[in-house]
């Protein structure tokens, strides 16, 4: 019996000395496990003489109960303190300032394209699309820019490697091939805008090898130069949000329009700042003209019955002018600081309820 007392004390000490749930479990196994000391002793009880068996069993059971209670109590204590540690660590400090939620910004190019589509959508234009990879015919020949024409050099074209037939595809240098494709598809009347990426081998503060253009085309039986002027003056007012912005049509040349003009808007430069509207300075913003009869003929349209106008502008250029962005290359550097400065909140995108259809 004495050694049973000793055994009990040793194990109680081991239980008290266990430092965590894992070491407590080891103690439990050494007592109650299949080869644990109490288990072994229980087996030994069966071998005793019948008169000793009862007393030995009672004594052993008593120790067993004490040890089991001690282990349970220690286990509960560990679990309680674990909970306390978690409560301490996971406490929410409601007085801390909220973490800002990062909000995305609309890129100025996307914003400007949405504004353009909203304005021309209001005027009844629909959106036409075409491929970025073009052929010579749609990008040049059909637009009255024959081979050897100097305008081909002006465009600094990116050519792709020649195909089996020797014909080289190219990256469209302007959105004008979209008007050709559109006119080939269906008979007049036409009232479309084309909007998208264009490419020229050029890079400096006002040029990037990829940029965006918007092009407009109207063809029907009665449209004349007066409509062209009215449409573009209205556009300048709406886009720059200056009701009386002076607009000037300056004679110019494009192979695909006749007559052709460049459009300037009045501005004022003072102290390094540019103000759109008023003043005595001019800023060129787009090219336009009456569609050349040869272009209509190239698309199978009877130039004796139909006529119309076209215009084209650089999206980056007019975004830079409206939003005071000095360097066109920054549009494509993906600098988040730049984007959060020049970008727009989602709510700034104009509505397109003007009936723009694809
Ligand atoms: N396609 C011309 C360019 O890229 C712009 C333009 C379009 C001019 C339509 C007149 C008419 O330079």
PDB file of C-alpha atoms in Angstrom, residues 142-144 179-180 183 255-257 291-301:
ATOM      1  CA  UNK A 142      -9.022  52.636-100.332  1.00  0.00           C
ATOM      2  CA  UNK A 143      -8.414  55.943 -98.555  1.00  0.00           C
ATOM      3  CA  UNK A 144      -6.899  57.372-101.714  1.00  0.00           C
ATOM      4  CA  UNK A 179     -14.928  53.737 -92.170  1.00  0.00           C
ATOM      5  CA  UNK A 180     -13.864  51.812 -95.294  1.00  0.00           C
ATOM      6  CA  UNK A 183     -19.031  51.523 -96.048  1.00  0.00           C
ATOM      7  CA  UNK A 255      -5.822  62.397 -99.277  1.00  0.00           C
ATOM      8  CA  UNK A 256      -9.213  61.023 -98.209  1.00  0.00           C
ATOM      9  CA  UNK A 257     -11.125  64.297 -97.845  1.00  0.00           C
ATOM     10  CA  UNK A 291     -15.239  62.520 -97.908  1.00  0.00           C
ATOM     11  CA  UNK A 292     -13.253  62.367-101.177  1.00  0.00           C
ATOM     12  CA  UNK A 293     -15.386  61.063-104.109  1.00  0.00           C
ATOM     13  CA  UNK A 294     -12.649  58.501-104.840  1.00  0.00           C
ATOM     14  CA  UNK A 295     -12.998  57.043-101.344  1.00  0.00           C
ATOM     15  CA  UNK A 296     -16.754  56.686-101.831  1.00  0.00           C
ATOM     16  CA  UNK A 297     -16.155  55.046-105.225  1.00  0.00           C
ATOM     17  CA  UNK A 298     -13.588  52.653-103.683  1.00  0.00           C
ATOM     18  CA  UNK A 299     -16.343  51.480-101.368  1.00  0.00           C
ATOM     19  CA  UNK A 300     -18.885  51.069-104.170  1.00  0.00           C
ATOM     20  CA  UNK A 301     -20.851  54.221-103.340  1.00  0.00           C
TER      21      UNK A 301
END
